[in-house]
Coordinates of N, CA and C in Angstrom, one line a residue:
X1 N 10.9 -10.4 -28.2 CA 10.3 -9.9 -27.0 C 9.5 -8.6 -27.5
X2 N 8.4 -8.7 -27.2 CA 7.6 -7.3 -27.6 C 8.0 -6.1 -26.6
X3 N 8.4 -4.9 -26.9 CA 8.6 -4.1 -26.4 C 8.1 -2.8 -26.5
X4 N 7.3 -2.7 -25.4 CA 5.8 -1.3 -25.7 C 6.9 0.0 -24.9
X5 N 6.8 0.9 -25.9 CA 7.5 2.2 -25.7 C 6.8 3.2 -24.4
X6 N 7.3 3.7 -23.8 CA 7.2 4.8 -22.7 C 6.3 5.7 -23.2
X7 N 5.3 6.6 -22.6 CA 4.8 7.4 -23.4 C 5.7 9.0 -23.2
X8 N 6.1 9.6 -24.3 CA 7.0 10.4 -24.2 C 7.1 11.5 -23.6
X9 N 5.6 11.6 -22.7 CA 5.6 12.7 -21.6 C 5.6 12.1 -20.4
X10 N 6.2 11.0 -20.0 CA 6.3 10.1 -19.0 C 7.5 10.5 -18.7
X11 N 8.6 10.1 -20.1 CA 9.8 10.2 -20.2 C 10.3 11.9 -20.0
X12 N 9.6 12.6 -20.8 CA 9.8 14.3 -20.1 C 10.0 14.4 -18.5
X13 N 8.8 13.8 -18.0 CA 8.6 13.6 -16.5 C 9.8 13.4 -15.6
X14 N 10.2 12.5 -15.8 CA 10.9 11.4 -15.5 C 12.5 11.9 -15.7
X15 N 12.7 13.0 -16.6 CA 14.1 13.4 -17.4 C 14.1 15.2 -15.8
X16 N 12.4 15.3 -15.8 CA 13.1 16.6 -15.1 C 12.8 16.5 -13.3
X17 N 12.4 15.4 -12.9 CA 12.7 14.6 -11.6 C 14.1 14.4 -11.3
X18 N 14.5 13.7 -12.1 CA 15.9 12.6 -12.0 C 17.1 13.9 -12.2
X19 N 16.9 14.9 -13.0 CA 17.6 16.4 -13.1 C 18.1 17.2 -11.9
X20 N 16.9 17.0 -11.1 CA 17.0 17.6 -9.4 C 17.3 17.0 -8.5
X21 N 17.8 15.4 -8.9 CA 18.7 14.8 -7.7 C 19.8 15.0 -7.7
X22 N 20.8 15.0 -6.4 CA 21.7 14.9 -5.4 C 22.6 13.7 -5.3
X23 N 21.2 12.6 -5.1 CA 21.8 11.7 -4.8 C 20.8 10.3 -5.6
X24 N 21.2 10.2 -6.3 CA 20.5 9.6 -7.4 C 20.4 7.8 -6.9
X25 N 20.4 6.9 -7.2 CA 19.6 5.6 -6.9 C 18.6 4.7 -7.6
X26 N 19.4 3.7 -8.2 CA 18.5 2.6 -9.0 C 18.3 1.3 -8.8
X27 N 17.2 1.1 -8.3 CA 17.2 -0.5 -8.0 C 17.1 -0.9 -9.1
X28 N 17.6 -2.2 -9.1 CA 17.3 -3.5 -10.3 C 16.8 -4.3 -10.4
X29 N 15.6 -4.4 -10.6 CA 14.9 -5.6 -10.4 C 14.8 -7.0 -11.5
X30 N 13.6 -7.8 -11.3 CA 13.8 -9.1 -12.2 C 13.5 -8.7 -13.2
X31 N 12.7 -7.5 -13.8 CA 12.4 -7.0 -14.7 C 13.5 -6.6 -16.1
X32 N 14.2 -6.3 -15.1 CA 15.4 -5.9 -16.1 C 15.6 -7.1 -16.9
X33 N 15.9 -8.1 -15.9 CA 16.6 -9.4 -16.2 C 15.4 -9.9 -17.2
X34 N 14.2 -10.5 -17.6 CA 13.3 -10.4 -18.0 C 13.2 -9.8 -19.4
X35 N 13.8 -8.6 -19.5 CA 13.3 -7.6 -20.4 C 15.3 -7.8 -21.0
X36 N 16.3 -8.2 -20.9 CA 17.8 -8.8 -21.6 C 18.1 -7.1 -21.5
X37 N 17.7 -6.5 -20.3 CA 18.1 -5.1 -20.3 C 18.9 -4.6 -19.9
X38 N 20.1 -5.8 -19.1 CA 21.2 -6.1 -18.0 C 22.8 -4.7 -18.4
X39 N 22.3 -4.6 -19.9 CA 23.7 -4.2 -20.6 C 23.4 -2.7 -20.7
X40 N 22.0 -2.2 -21.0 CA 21.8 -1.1 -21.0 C 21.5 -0.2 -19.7
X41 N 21.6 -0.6 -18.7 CA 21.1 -0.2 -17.2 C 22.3 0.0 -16.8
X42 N 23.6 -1.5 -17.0 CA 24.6 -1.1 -16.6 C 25.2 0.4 -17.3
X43 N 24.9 0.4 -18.5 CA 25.5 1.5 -19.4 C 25.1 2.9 -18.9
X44 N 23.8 2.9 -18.9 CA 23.2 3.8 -18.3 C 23.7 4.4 -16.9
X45 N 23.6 3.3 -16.1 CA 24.2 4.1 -14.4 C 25.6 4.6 -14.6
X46 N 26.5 3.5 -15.7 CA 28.1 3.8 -15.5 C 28.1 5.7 -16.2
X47 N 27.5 5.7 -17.0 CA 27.5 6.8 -18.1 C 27.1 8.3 -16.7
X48 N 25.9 8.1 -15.9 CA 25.5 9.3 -15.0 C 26.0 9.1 -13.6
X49 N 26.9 7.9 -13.3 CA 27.5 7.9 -12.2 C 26.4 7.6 -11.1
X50 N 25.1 6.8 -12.1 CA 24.3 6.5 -10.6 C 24.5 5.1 -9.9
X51 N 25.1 5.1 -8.5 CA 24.6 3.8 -7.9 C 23.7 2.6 -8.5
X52 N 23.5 1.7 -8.6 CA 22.9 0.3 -8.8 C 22.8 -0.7 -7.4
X53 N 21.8 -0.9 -7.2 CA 21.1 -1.8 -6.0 C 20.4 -3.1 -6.2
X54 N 20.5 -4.0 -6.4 CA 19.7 -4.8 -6.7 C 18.5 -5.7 -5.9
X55 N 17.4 -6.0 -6.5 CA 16.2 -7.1 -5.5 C 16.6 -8.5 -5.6
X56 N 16.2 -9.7 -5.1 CA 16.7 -11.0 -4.9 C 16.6 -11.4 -6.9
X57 N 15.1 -10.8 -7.2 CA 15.0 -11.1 -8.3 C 16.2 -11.1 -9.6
X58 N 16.6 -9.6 -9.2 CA 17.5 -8.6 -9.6 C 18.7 -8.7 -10.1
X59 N 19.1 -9.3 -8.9 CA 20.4 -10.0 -8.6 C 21.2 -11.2 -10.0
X60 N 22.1 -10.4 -9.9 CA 23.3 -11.0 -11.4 C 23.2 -10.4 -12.5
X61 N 22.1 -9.3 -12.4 CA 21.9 -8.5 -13.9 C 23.7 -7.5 -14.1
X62 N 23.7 -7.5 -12.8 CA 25.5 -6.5 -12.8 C 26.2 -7.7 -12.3
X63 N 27.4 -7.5 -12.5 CA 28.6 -8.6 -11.6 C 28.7 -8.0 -10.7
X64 N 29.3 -8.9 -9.5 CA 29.4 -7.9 -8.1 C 30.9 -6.8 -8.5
X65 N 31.6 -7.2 -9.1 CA 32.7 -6.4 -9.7 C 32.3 -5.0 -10.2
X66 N 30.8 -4.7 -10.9 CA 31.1 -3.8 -11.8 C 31.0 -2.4 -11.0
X67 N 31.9 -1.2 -11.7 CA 31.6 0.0 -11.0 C 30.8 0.2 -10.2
X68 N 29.6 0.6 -10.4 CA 28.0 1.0 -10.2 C 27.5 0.1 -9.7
X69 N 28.0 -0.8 -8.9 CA 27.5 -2.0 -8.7 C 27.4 -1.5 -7.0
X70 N 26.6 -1.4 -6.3 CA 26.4 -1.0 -4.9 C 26.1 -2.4 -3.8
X71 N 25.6 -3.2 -4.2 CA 25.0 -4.7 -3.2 C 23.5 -5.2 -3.4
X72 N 23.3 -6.1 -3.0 CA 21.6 -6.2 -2.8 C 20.8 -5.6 -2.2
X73 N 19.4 -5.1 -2.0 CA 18.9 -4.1 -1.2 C 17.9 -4.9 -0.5
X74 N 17.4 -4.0 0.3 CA 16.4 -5.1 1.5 C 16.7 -5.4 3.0
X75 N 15.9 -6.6 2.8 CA 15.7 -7.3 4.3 C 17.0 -7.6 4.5
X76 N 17.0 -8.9 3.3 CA 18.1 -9.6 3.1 C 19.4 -9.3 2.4
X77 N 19.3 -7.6 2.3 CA 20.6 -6.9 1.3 C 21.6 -6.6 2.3
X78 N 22.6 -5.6 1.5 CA 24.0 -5.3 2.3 C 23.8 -3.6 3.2
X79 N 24.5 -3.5 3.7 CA 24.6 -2.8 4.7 C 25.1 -1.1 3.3
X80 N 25.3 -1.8 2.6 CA 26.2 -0.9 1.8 C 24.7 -0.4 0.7
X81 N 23.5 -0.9 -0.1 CA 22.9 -0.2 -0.4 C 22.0 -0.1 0.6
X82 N 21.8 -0.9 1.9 CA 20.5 0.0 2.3 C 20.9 1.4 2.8
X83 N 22.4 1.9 3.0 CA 23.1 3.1 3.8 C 22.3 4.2 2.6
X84 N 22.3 3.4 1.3 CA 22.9 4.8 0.2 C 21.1 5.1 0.0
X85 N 20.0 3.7 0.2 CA 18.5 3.6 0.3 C 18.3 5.1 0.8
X86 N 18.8 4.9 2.1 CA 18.4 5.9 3.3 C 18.6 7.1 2.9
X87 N 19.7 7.5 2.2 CA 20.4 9.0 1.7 C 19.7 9.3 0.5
X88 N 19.5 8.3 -0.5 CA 18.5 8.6 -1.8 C 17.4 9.6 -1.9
X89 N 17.5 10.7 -2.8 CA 16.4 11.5 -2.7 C 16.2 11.4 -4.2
X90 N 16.3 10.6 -5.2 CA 15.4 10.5 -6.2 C 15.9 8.8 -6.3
X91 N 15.1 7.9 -6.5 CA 14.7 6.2 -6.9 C 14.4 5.9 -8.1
X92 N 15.4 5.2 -9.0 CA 14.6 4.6 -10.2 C 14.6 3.2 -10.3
X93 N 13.4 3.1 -9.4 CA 13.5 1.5 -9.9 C 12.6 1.0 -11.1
X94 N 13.4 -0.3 -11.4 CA 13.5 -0.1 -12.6 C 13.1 -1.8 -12.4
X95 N 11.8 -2.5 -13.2 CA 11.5 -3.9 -13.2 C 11.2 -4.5 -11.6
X96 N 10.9 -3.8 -11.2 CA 10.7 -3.7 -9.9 C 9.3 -3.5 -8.6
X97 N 9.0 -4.7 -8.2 CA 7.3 -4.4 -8.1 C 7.2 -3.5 -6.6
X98 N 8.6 -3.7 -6.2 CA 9.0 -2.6 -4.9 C 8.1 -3.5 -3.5
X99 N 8.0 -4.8 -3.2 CA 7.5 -6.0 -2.2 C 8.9 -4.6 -1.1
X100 N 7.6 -5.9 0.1 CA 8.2 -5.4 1.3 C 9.9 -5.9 1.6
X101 N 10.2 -7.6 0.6 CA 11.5 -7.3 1.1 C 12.7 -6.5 0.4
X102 N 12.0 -5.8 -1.0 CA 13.0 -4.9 -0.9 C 12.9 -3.4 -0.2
X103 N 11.5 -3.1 0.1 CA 11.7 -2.1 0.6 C 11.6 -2.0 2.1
X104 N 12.2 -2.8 3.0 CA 12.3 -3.2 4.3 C 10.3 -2.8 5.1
X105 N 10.0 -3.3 4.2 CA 8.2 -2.6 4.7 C 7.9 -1.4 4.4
X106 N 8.7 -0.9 4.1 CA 8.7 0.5 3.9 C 9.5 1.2 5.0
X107 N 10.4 0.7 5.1 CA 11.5 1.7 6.5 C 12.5 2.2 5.6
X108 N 13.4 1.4 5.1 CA 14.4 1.9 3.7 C 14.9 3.3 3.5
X109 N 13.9 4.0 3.0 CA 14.1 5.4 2.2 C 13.7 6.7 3.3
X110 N 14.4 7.3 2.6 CA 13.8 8.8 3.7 C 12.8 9.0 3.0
X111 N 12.0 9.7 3.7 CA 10.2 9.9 3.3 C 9.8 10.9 2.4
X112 N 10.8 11.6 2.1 CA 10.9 13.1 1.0 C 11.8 12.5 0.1
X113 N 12.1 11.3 -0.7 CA 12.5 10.5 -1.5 C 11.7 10.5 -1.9
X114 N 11.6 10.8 -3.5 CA 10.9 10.9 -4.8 C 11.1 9.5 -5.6
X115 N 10.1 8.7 -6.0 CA 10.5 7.9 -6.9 C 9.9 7.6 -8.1
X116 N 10.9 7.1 -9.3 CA 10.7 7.0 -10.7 C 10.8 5.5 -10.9
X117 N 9.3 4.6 -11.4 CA 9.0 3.5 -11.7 C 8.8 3.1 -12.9
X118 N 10.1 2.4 -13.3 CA 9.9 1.6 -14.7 C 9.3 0.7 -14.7
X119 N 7.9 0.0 -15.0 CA 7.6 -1.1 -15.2 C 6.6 -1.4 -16.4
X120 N 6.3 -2.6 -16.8 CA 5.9 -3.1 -17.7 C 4.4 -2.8 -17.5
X121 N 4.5 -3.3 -16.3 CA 2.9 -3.4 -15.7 C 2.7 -1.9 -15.0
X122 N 1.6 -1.6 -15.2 CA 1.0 -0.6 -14.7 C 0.5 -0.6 -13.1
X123 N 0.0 -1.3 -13.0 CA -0.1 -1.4 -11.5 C 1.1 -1.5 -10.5
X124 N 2.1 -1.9 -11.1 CA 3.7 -2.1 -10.2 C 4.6 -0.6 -10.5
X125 N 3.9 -0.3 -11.5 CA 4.9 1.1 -11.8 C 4.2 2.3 -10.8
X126 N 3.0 1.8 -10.6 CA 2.1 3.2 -9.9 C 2.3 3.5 -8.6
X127 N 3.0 1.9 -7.8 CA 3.1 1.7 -6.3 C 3.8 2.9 -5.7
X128 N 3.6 3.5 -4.4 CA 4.3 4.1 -3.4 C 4.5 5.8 -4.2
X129 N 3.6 6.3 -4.7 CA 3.3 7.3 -4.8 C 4.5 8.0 -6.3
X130 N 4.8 6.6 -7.0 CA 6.0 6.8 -7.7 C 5.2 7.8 -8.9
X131 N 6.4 8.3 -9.7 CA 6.2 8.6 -11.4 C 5.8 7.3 -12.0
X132 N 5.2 6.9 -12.7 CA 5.1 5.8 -13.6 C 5.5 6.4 -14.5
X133 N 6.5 5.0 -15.3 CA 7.0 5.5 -16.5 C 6.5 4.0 -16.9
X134 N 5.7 3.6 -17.6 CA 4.8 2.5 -18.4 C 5.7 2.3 -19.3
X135 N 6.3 0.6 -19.6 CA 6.9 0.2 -21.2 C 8.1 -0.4 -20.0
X136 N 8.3 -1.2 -21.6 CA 9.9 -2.4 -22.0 C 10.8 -1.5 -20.8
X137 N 11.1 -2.9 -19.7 CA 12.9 -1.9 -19.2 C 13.8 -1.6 -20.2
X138 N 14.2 -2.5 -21.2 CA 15.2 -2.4 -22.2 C 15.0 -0.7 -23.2
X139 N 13.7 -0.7 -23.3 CA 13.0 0.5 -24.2 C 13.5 1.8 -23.8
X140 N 12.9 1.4 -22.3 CA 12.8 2.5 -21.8 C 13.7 3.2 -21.2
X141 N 14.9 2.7 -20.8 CA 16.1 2.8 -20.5 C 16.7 3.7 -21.5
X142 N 16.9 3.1 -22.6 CA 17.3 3.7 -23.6 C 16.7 5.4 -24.0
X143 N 15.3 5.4 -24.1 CA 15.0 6.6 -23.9 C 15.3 7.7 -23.4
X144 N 15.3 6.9 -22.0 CA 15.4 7.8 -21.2 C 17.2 8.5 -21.3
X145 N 18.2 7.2 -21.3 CA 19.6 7.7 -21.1 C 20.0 8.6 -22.5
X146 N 18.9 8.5 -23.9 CA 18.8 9.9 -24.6 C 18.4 11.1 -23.9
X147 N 17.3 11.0 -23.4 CA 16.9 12.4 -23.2 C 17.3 13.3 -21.9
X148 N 18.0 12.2 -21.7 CA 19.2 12.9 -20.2 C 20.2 13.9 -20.7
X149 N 20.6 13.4 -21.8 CA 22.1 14.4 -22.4 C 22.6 14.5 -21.5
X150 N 23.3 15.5 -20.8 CA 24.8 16.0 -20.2 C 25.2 15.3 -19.2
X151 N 23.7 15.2 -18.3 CA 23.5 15.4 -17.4 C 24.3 14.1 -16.1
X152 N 25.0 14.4 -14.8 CA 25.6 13.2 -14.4 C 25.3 13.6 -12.6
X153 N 25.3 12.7 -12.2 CA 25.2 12.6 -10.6 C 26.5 13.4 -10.2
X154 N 26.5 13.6 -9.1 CA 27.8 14.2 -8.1 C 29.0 13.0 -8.0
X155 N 29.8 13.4 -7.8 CA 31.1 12.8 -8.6 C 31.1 12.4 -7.0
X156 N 30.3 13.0 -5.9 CA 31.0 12.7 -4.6 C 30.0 11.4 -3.7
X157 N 28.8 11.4 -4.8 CA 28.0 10.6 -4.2 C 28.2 9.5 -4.5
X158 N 28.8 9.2 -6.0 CA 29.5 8.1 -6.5 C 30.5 7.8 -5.9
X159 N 31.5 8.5 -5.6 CA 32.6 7.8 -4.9 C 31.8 7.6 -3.2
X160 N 31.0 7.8 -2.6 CA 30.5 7.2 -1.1 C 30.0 5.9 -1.7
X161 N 29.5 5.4 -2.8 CA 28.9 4.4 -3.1 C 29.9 3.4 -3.2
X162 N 30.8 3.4 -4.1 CA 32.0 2.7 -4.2 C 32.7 2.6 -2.8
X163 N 32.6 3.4 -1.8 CA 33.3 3.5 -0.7 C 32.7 2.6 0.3
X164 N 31.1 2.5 0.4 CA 30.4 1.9 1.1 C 30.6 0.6 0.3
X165 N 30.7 0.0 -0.7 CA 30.3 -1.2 -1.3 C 31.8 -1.9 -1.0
X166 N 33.2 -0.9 -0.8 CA 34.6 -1.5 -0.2 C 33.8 -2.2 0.7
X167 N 33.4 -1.4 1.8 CA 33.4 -1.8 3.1 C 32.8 -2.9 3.4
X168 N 31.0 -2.7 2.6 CA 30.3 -4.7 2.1 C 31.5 -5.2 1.6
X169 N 32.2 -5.4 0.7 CA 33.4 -6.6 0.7 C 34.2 -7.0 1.9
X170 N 34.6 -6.0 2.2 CA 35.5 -6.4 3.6 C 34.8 -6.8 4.6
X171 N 33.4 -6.7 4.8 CA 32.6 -7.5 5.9 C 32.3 -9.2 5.1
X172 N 32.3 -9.0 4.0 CA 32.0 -10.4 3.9 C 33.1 -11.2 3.8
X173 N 34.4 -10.4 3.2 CA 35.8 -11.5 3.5 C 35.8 -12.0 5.3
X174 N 35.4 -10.8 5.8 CA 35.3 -11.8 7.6 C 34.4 -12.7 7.6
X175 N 32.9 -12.0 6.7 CA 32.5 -13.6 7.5 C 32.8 -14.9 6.8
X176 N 32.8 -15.1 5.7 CA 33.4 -15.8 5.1 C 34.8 -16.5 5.2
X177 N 35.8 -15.9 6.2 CA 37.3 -16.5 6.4 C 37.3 -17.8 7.3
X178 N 37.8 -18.8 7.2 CA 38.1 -20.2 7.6 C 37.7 -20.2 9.4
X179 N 37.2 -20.5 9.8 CA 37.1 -20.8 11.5 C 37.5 -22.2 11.9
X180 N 38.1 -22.3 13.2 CA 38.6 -23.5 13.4 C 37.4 -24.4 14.3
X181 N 35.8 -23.5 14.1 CA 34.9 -24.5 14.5 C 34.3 -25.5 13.8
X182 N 33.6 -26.4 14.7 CA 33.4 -28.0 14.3 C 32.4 -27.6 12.8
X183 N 31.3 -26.4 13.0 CA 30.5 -26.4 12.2 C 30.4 -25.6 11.7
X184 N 30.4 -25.2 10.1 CA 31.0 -24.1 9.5 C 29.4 -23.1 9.1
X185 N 29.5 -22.2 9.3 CA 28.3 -20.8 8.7 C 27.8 -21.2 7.8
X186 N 26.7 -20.3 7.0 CA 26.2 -20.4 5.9 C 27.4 -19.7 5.5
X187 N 27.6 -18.6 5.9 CA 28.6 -17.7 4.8 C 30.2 -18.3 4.5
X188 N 30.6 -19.0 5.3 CA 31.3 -19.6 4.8 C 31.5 -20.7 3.7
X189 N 30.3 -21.3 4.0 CA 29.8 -22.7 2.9 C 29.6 -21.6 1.6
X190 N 28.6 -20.7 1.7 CA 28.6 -19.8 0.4 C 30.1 -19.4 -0.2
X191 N 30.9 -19.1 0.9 CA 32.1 -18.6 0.2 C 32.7 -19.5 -0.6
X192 N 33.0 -20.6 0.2 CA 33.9 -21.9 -0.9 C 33.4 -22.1 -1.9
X193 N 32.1 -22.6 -1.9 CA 31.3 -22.8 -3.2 C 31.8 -21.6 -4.4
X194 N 31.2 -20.1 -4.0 CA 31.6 -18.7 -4.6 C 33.0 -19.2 -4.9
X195 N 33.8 -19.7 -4.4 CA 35.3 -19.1 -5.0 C 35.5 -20.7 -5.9
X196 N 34.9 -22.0 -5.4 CA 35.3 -22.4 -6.2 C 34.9 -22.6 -8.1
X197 N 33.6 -21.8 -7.9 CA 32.5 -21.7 -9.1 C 33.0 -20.5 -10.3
X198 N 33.4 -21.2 -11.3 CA 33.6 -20.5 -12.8 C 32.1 -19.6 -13.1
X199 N 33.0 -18.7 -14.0 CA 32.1 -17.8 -14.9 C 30.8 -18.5 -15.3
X200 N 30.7 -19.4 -15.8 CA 29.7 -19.8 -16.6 C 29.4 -21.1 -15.7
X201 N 29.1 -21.1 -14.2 CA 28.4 -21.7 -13.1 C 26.9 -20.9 -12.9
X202 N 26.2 -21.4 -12.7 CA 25.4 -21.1 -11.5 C 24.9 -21.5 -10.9
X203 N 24.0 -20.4 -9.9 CA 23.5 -20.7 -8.4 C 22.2 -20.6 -8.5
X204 N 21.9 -22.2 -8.3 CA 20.2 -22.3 -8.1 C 19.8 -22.4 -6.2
X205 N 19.0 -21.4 -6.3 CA 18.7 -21.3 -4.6 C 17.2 -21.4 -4.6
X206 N 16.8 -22.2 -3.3 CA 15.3 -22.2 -3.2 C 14.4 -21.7 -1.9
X207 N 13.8 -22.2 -1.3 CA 13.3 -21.7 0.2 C 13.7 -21.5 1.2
X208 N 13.7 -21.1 2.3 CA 14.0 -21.8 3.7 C 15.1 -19.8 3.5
X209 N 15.8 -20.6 4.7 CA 16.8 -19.3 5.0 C 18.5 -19.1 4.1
X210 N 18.6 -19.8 3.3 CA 19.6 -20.4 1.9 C 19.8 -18.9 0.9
X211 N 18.3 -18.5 0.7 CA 17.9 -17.2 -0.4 C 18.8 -16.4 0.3
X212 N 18.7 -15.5 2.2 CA 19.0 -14.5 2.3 C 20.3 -14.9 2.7
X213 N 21.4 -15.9 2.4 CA 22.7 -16.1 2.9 C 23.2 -16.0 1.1
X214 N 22.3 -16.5 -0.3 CA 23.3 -16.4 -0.8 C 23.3 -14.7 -1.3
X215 N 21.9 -14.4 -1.5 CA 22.0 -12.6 -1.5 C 22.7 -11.9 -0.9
X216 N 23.0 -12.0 0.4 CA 23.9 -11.6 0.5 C 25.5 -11.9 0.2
X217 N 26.0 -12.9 0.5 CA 27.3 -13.6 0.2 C 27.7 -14.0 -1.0
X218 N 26.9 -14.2 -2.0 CA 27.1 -14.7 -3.6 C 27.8 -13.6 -4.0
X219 N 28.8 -13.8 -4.7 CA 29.6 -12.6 -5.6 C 29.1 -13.0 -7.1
X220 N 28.4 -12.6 -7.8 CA 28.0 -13.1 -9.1 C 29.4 -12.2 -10.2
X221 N 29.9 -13.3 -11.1 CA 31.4 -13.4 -11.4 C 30.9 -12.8 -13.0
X222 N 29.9 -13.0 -13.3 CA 29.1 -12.5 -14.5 C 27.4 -12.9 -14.3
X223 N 27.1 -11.6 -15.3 CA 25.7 -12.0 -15.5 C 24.8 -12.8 -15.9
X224 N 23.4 -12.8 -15.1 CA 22.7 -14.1 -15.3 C 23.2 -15.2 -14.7
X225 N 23.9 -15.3 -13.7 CA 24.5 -16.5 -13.3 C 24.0 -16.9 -12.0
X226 N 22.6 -16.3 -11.3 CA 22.3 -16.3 -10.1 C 20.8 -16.6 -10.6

């Protein structure tokens, strides 16, 4: 995979933005996934304590298990990142062309939210008034979680993330639990499937209204498996 490097005053940029957040925030897009950058993003957020969100694209680059793992974001996301969307005052999305369903049309974010765009493409890193940081997700990631050194999110923002992402689990154990009606939900049909599907399953989804039942309700058990 060719991988074109950041240009190093992008990464400056980008090191003293992300420095002045509060409340820090990384979407995941397909790009990551794309770019086999699933390991270093996760390392990265676990390392500064930032939140992880993911796009439909996005989705399975983390397991729903891991730390930093916050939910899907969007139209069709959890209650649990679009809460943390709203509170975010710096964004790094990362492989991410930032479409209206993840960023609910643009309703999502508070409007003094700053954002940092990793993308390959230039035209998708430039959207919504972002930083562009040009180059490889895999690359650039790496760079960047160099030239961060010390530096780590609020210990209190990370634990509301984890706190909010309980509560997305416990809303989907209800909808998901057995009903004694004749015809059973999507989210229940997603749950069975979900619980009866091994590690090394996956879930191929296509059009219609299917996409936003399994994004939300899919637990991905490992990566790449969505």
């Amino acid at each position: 995979i060719p991988r074109p490097r950041p240009d190093k005053e992008a990464i400056k940029d980008a090191v003293a933005v992300l420095k002045t957040a509060k409340k820090p925030l990384i979407i995941s897009g397909g790009g990551v996934r794309y770019s086999l950058a699933e390991n270093e993003v996760a390392a990265f957020a676990q390392k500064r304590g930032i939140p992880v969100v993911e796009t439909i694209a996005g989705k399975g680059g983390l397991t729903h298990e891991h730390p930093v793992h916050a939910g899907p974001i969007g139209i069709i996301g959890s209650t649990s990142a679009n809460a943390l969307a709203q509170e975010a005052d710096v964004i790094v999305a990362i492989g991410t062309r930032l479409m209206d369903f993840t960023t609910g049309s643009w309703t999502l974010f508070n409007h003094e939210a700053k954002f940092i765009s990793i993308n390959a493409a230039r035209w998708d890193a430039t959207k919504h008034r972002a930083l562009a940081v040009v180059g490889d997700a895999k690359a650039t990631v790496e760079e960047l979680a160099d030239a961060l050194k010390g530096w780590k999110a609020d210990a209190a923002w990370t634990s509301k993330a984890k706190s909010l992402m309980a509560e997305w689990n416990t809303a989907l154990d209800g909808y998901q639990k057995p009903t004694n009606a004749p015809v059973p939900t999507y989210a229940q049909v997603v749950g069975v499937v979900n619980a009866k599907a091994g590690p090394r399953d996956y879930l191929v989804t296509a059009a219609g209204g299917l996409p936003g039942e399994t994004m939300k309700n899919w637990r991905c058990k490992t990566t790449n498996s969505y």
